Short mmCIF file of C-alpha atoms in Angstrom, two decimals:
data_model
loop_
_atom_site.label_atom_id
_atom_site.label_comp_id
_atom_site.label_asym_id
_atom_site.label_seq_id
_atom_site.Cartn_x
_atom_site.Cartn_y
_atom_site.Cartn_z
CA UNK G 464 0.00 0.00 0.00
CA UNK G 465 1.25 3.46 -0.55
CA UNK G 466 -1.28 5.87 1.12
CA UNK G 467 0.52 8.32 3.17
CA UNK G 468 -2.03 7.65 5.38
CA UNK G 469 -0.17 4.37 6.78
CA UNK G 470 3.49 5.19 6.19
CA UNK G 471 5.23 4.17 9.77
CA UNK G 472 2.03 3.18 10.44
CA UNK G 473 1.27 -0.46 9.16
CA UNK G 474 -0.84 -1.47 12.04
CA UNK G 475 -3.99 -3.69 11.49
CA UNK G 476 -6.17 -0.20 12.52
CA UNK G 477 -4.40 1.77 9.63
CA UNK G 478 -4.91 -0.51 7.09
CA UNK G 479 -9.03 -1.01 8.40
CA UNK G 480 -9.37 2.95 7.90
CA UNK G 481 -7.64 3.31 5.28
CA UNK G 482 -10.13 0.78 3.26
CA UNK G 483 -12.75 2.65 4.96
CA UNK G 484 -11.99 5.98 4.17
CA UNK G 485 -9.61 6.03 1.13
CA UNK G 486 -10.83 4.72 -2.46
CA UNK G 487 -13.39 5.83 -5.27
CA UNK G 488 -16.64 6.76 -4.08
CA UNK G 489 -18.59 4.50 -6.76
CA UNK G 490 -20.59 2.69 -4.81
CA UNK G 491 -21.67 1.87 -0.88
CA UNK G 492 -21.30 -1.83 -0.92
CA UNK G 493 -18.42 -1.98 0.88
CA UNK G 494 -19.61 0.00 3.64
CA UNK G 495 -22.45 -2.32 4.12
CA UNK G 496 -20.08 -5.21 3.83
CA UNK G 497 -18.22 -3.34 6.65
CA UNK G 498 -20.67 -2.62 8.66
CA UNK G 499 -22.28 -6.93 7.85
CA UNK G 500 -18.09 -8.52 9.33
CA UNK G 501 -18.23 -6.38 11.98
CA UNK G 502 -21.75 -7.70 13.40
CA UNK G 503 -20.46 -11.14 12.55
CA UNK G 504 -17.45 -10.97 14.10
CA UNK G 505 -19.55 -11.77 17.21
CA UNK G 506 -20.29 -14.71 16.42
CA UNK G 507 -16.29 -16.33 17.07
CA UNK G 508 -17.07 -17.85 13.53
CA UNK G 509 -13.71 -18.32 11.31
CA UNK G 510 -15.78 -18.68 8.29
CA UNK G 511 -18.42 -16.60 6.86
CA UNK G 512 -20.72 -18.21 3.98
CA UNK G 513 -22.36 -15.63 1.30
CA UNK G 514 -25.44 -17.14 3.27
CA UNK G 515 -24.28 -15.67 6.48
CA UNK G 516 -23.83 -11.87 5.28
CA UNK G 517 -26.80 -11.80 3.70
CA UNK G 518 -28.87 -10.52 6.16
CA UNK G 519 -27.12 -8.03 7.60
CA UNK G 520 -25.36 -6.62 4.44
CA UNK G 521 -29.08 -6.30 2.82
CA UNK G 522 -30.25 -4.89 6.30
CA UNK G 523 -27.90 -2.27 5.60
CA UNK G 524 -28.47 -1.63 2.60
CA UNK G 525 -32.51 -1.41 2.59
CA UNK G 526 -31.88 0.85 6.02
CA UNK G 527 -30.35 3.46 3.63
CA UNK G 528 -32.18 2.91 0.75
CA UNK G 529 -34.91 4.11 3.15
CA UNK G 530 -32.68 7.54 3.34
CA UNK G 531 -31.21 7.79 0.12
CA UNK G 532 -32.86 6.00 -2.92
CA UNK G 533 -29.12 7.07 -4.84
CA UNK G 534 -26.32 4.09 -3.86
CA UNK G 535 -24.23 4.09 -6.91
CA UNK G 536 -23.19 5.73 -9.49
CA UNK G 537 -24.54 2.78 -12.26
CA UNK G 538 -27.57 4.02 -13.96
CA UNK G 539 -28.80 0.20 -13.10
CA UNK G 540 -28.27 -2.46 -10.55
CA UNK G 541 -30.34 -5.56 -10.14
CA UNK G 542 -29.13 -5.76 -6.82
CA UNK G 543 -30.14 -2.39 -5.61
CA UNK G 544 -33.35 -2.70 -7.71
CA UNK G 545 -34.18 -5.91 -5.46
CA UNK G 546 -33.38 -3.97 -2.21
CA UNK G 547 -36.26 -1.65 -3.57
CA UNK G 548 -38.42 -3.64 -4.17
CA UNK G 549 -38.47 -5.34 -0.44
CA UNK G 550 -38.47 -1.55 0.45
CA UNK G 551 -41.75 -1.20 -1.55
CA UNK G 552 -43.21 -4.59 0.15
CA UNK G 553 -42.80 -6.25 -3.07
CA UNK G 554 -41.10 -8.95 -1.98
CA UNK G 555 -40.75 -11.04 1.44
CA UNK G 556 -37.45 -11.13 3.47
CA UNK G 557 -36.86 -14.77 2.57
CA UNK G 558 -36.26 -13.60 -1.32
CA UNK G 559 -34.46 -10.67 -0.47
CA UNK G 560 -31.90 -12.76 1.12
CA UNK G 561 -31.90 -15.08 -1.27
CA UNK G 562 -30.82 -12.76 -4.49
CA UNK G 563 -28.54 -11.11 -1.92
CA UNK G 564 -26.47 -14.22 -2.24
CA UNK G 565 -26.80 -14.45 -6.02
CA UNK G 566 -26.12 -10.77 -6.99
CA UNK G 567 -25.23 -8.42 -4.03
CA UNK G 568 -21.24 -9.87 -3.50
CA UNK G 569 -20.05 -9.60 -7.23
CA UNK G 570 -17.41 -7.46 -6.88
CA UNK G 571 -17.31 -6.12 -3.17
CA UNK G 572 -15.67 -9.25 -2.16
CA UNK G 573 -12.89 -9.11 -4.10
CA UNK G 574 -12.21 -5.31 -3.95
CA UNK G 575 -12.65 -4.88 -0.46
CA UNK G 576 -9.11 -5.10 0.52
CA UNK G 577 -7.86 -3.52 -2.80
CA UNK G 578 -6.48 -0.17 -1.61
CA UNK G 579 -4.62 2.29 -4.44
CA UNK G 580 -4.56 -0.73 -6.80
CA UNK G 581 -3.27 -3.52 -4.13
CA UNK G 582 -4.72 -5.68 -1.52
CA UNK G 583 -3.72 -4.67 2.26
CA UNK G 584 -0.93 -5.77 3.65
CA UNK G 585 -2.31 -7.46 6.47
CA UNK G 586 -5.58 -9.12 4.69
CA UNK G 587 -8.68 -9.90 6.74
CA UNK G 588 -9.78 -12.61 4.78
CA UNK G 589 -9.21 -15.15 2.10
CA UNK G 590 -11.62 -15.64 -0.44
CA UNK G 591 -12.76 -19.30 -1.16
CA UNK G 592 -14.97 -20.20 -3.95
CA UNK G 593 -15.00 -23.79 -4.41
CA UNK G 594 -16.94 -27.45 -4.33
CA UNK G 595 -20.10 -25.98 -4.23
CA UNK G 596 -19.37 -23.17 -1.42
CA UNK G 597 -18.99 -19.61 -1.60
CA UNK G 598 -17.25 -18.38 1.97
CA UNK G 599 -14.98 -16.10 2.66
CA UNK G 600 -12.29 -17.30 5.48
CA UNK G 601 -11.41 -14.87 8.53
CA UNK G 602 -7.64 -14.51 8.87
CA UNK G 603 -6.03 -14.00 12.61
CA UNK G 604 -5.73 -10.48 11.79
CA UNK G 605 -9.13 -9.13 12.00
CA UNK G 606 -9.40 -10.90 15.32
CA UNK G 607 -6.34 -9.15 16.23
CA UNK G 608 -8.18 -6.58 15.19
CA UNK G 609 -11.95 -7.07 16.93
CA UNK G 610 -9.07 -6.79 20.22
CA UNK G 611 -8.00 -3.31 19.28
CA UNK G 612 -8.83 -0.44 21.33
CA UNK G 613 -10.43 1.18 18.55
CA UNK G 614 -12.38 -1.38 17.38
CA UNK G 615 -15.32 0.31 19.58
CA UNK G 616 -15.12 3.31 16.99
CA UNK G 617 -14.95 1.88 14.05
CA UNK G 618 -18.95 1.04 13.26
CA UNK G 619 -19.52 4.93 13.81
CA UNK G 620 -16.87 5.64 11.33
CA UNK G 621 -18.10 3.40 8.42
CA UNK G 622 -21.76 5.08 8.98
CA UNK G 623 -20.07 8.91 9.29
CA UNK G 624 -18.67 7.89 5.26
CA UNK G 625 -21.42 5.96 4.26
CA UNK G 626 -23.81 9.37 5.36
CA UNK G 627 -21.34 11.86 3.41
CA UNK G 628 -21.35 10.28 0.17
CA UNK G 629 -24.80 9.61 -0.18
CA UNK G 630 -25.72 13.13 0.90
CA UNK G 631 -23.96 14.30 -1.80
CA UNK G 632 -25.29 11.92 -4.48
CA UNK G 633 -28.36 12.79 -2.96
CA UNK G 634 -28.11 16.47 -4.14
CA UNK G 635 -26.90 15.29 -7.52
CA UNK G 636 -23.50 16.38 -6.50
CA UNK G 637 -19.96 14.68 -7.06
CA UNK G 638 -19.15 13.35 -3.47
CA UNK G 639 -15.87 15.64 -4.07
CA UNK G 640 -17.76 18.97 -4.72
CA UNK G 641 -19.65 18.68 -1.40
CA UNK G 642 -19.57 22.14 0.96
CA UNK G 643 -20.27 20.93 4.44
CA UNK G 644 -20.68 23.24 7.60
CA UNK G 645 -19.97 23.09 10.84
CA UNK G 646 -22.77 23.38 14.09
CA UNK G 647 -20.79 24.13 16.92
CA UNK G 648 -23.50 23.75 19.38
CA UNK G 649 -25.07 20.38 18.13
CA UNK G 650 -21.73 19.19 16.95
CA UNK G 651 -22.86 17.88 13.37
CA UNK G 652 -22.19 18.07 9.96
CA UNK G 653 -24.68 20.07 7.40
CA UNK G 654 -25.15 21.06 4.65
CA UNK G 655 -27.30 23.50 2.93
CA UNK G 656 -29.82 22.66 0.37
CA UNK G 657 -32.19 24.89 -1.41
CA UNK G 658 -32.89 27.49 1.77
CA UNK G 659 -33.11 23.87 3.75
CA UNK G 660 -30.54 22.43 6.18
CA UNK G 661 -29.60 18.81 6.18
CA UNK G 662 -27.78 17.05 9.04
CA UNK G 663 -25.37 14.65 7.86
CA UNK G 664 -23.18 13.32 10.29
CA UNK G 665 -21.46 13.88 13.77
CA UNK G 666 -18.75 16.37 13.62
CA UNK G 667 -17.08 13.15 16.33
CA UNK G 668 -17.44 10.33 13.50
CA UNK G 669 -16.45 12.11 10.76
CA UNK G 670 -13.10 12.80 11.65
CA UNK G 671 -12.42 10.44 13.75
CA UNK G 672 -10.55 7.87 11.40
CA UNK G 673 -8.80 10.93 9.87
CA UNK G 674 -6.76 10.99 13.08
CA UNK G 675 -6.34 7.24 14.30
CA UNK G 676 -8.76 6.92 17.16
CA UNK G 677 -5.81 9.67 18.69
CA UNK G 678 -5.90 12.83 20.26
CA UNK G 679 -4.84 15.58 17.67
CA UNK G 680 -2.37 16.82 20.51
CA UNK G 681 -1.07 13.99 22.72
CA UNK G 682 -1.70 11.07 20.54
CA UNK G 683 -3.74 9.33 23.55
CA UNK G 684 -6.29 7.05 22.53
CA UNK G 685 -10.15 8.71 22.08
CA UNK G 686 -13.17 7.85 21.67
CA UNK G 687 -16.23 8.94 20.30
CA UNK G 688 -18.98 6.71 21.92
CA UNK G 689 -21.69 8.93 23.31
CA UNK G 690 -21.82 6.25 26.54
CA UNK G 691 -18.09 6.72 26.69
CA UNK G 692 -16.30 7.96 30.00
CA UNK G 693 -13.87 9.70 27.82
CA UNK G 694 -15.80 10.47 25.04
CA UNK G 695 -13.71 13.25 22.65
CA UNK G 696 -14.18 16.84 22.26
CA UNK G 697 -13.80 18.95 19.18
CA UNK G 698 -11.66 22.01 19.21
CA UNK G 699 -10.64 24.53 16.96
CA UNK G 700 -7.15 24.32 16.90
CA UNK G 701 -6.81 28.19 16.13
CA UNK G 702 -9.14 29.65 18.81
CA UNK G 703 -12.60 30.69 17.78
CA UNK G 704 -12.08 33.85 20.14
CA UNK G 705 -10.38 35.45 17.37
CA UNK G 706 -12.72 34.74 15.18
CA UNK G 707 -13.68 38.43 13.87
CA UNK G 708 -9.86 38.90 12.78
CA UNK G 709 -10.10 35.96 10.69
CA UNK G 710 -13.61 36.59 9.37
CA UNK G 711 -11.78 40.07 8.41
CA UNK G 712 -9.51 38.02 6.38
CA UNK G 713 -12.07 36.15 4.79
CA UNK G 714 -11.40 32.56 6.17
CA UNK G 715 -13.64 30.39 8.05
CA UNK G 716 -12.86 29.55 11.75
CA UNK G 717 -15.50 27.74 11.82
CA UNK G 718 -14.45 25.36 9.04
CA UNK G 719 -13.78 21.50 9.05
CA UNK G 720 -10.13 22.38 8.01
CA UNK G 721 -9.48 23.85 11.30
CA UNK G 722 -11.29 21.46 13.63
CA UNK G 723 -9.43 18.89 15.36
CA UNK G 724 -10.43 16.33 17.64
CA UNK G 725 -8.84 16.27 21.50
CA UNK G 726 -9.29 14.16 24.61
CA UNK G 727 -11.19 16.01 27.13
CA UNK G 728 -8.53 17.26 29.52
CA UNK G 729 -5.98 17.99 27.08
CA UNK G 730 -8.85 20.29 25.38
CA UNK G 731 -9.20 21.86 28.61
CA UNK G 732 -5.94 22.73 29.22
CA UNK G 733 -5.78 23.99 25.47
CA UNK G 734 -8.49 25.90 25.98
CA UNK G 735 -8.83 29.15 23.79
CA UNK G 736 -4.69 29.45 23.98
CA UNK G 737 -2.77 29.24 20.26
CA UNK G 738 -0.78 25.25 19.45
CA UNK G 739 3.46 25.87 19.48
CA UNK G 740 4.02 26.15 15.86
CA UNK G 741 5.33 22.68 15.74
CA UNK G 742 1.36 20.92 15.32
CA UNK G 743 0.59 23.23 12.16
CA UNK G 744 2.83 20.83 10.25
CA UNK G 745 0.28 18.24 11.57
CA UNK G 746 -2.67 19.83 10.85
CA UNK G 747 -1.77 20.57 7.77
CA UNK G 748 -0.26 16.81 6.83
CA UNK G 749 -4.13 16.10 8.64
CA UNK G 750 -5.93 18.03 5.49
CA UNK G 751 -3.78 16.99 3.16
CA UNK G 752 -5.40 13.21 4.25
CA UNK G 753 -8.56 14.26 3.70
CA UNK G 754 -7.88 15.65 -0.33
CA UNK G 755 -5.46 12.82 -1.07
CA UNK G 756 -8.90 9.86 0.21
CA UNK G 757 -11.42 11.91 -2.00
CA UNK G 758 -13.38 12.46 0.71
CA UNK G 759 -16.33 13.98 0.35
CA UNK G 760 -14.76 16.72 3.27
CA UNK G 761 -12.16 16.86 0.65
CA UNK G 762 -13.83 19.92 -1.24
CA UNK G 763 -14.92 21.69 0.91
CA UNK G 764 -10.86 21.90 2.69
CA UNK G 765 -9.78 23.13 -0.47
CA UNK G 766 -12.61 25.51 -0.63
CA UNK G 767 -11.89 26.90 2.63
CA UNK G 768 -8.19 27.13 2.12
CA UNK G 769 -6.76 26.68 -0.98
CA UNK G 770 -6.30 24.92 -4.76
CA UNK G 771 -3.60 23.79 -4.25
CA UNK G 772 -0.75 22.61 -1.58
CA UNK G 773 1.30 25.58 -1.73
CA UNK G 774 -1.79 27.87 -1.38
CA UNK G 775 -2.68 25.82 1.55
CA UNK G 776 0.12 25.65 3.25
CA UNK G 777 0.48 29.83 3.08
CA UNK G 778 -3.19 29.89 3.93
CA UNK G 779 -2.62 27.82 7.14
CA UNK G 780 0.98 30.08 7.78
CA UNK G 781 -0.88 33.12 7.43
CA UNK G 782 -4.14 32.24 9.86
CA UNK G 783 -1.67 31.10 12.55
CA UNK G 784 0.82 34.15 13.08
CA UNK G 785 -2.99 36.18 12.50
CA UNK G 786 -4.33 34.40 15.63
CA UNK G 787 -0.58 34.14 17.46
CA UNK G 788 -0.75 37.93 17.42
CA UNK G 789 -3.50 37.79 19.03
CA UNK G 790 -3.16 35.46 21.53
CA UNK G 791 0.65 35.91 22.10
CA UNK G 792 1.37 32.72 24.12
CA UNK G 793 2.19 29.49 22.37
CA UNK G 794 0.63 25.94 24.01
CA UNK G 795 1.93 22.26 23.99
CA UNK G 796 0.21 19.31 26.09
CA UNK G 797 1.48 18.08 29.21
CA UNK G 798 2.24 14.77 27.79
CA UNK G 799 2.85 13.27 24.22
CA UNK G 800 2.61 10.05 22.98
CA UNK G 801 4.62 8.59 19.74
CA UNK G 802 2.70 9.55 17.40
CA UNK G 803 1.60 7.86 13.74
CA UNK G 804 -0.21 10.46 11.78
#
């Protein structure tokens, strides 16, 4: 794999998120296929028929086909068509099920793990078609991986994508060319449609994968479970105090580009005071992950600060000395981790 996303940073996590979150945005099967292992994994089974995903990969699917009739780019799928058509009461569970097996793992189980033109390093499964059986075998990994820390995040992730892309299909958009907003107060992701709003996803989930399950500033593990202890916070890593000498500027405070995600106490400590110089480099290398994925965020970063790197990097340069001026003192965290983004 050659994402800069995992460079000195081949760990089983890394190489989940990055199938997750990098990749063409052509179609949401492998979100749902995602989202079908993961319940699965419950089960301790090392083997997982076509039979077996079924249900919960069509679940998913038919749950938002009840959202967002738009799940592909293909002007036709007899898959999706059948997911309709159990959404219209046409047909019973039983048959949905049953042409899940026969048409809705054609291609998502063999490009799954394809990343940038190569399978993972670290595959999750095998594929084994053979003597009348179609199965695909769990490798040690992704129980190494069900043991991660982050594991707990990663269902919330897959949905945070899965919501972005088809809110942008939804508006007829290229998932690339979608301007999202910020709520501060409810924490969410918007957009805005015709005068109306539309919620997309938390602010939490969204960017969540984008740094690793990891504090933006110590690199301690976070998490974005609303039943969690330790449950994340976003902050704007150039304060939001200053925000009327940035507006004055014409650049967004307010925007995803400058929103970071910190644990709790480390936020605290931060509070309204300006990062040492040092973490721009990483908020910057932070966006740049976003653009290289073709996220659906992706846009809207270069929208807010720039066409290209060089612009980007000057933008970022020029916000920070604006708010240092202001603000005078420089802040670093108490404690730092090694870090891997």
């Amino acid at each position: 794999m050659a994402t800069q996303f995992q460079i000195n940073d081949p760990s089983l996590e890394s190489q989940w998120r990055a199938i997750i979150l990098f990749g063409k945005n052509s179609a949401t099967y492998k979100f749902a296929f995602a989202k079908a292992m993961i319940e699965l994994l419950r089960s301790g089974k090392s083997s997982l028929s076509l039979e077996d995903l079924a249900a919960p990969f069509s679940r998913n699917v038919v749950e938002h086909l009840r959202k967002s009739d738009k799940q592909g780019n293909s002007s036709s799928s007899k898959f999706l068509n059948t997911c309709r058509d159990f959404v219209a009461g046409r047909i019973s569970e039983d048959q949905l099920i049953q042409a899940t097996v026969k048409l809705g793992f054609v291609n998502v189980v063999d490009a799954f793990q394809n990343v940038n033109g190569d399978i993972i390093k670290d595959p999750f499964y095998q594929k084994s078609y053979g003597d009348g059986k179609k199965e695909i075998i769990l490798t040690d990994n992704i129980f190494k991986l069900r043991e991660a820390l982050q594991f707990i995040n990663f269902e919330q992730e897959v949905d945070a994508r899965w919501n972005l892309v088809e809110t942008a299909w939804n508006l007829q958009l290229n998932p690339n060319l979608l301007e999202v907003k910020h709520d501060s107060l409810k924490q969410e992701l918007f957009v805005d449609s015709y005068m109306r709003r539309i919620n997309i996803t938390s602010v939490r989930d969204a960017l969540n994968g984008y740094q690793k399950g990891k504090c933006f500033y110590s690199y301690q593990d976070i998490f974005v479970n609303k039943g969690s202890k330790n449950i994340c916070e976003v902050d704007h890593f150039l304060p939001h105090l200053n925000k009327r000498a940035h507006t004055a500027e014409e650049a967004n405070i307010n925007g995803v580009w400058n929103l970071v995600l910190a644990d709790p106490k480390i936020n605290s400590d931060k509070s309204a005071r300006v990062p040492h110089r040092r973490y721009l480099e990483r908020l910057y290398n932070r966006n740049e992950f976003y653009i290289e994925s073709k996220h659906p965020l992706a846009e809207t970063i270069i929208n807010q600060t720039g066409k290209n790197k060089e612009k980007r990097r000057i933008f970022l340069q020029t916000q920070y000395n604006l708010a240092l001026s202001h603000s005078i003192h420089e802040w670093e965290p108490w404690i730092e981790l090694p870090g891997n983004f």
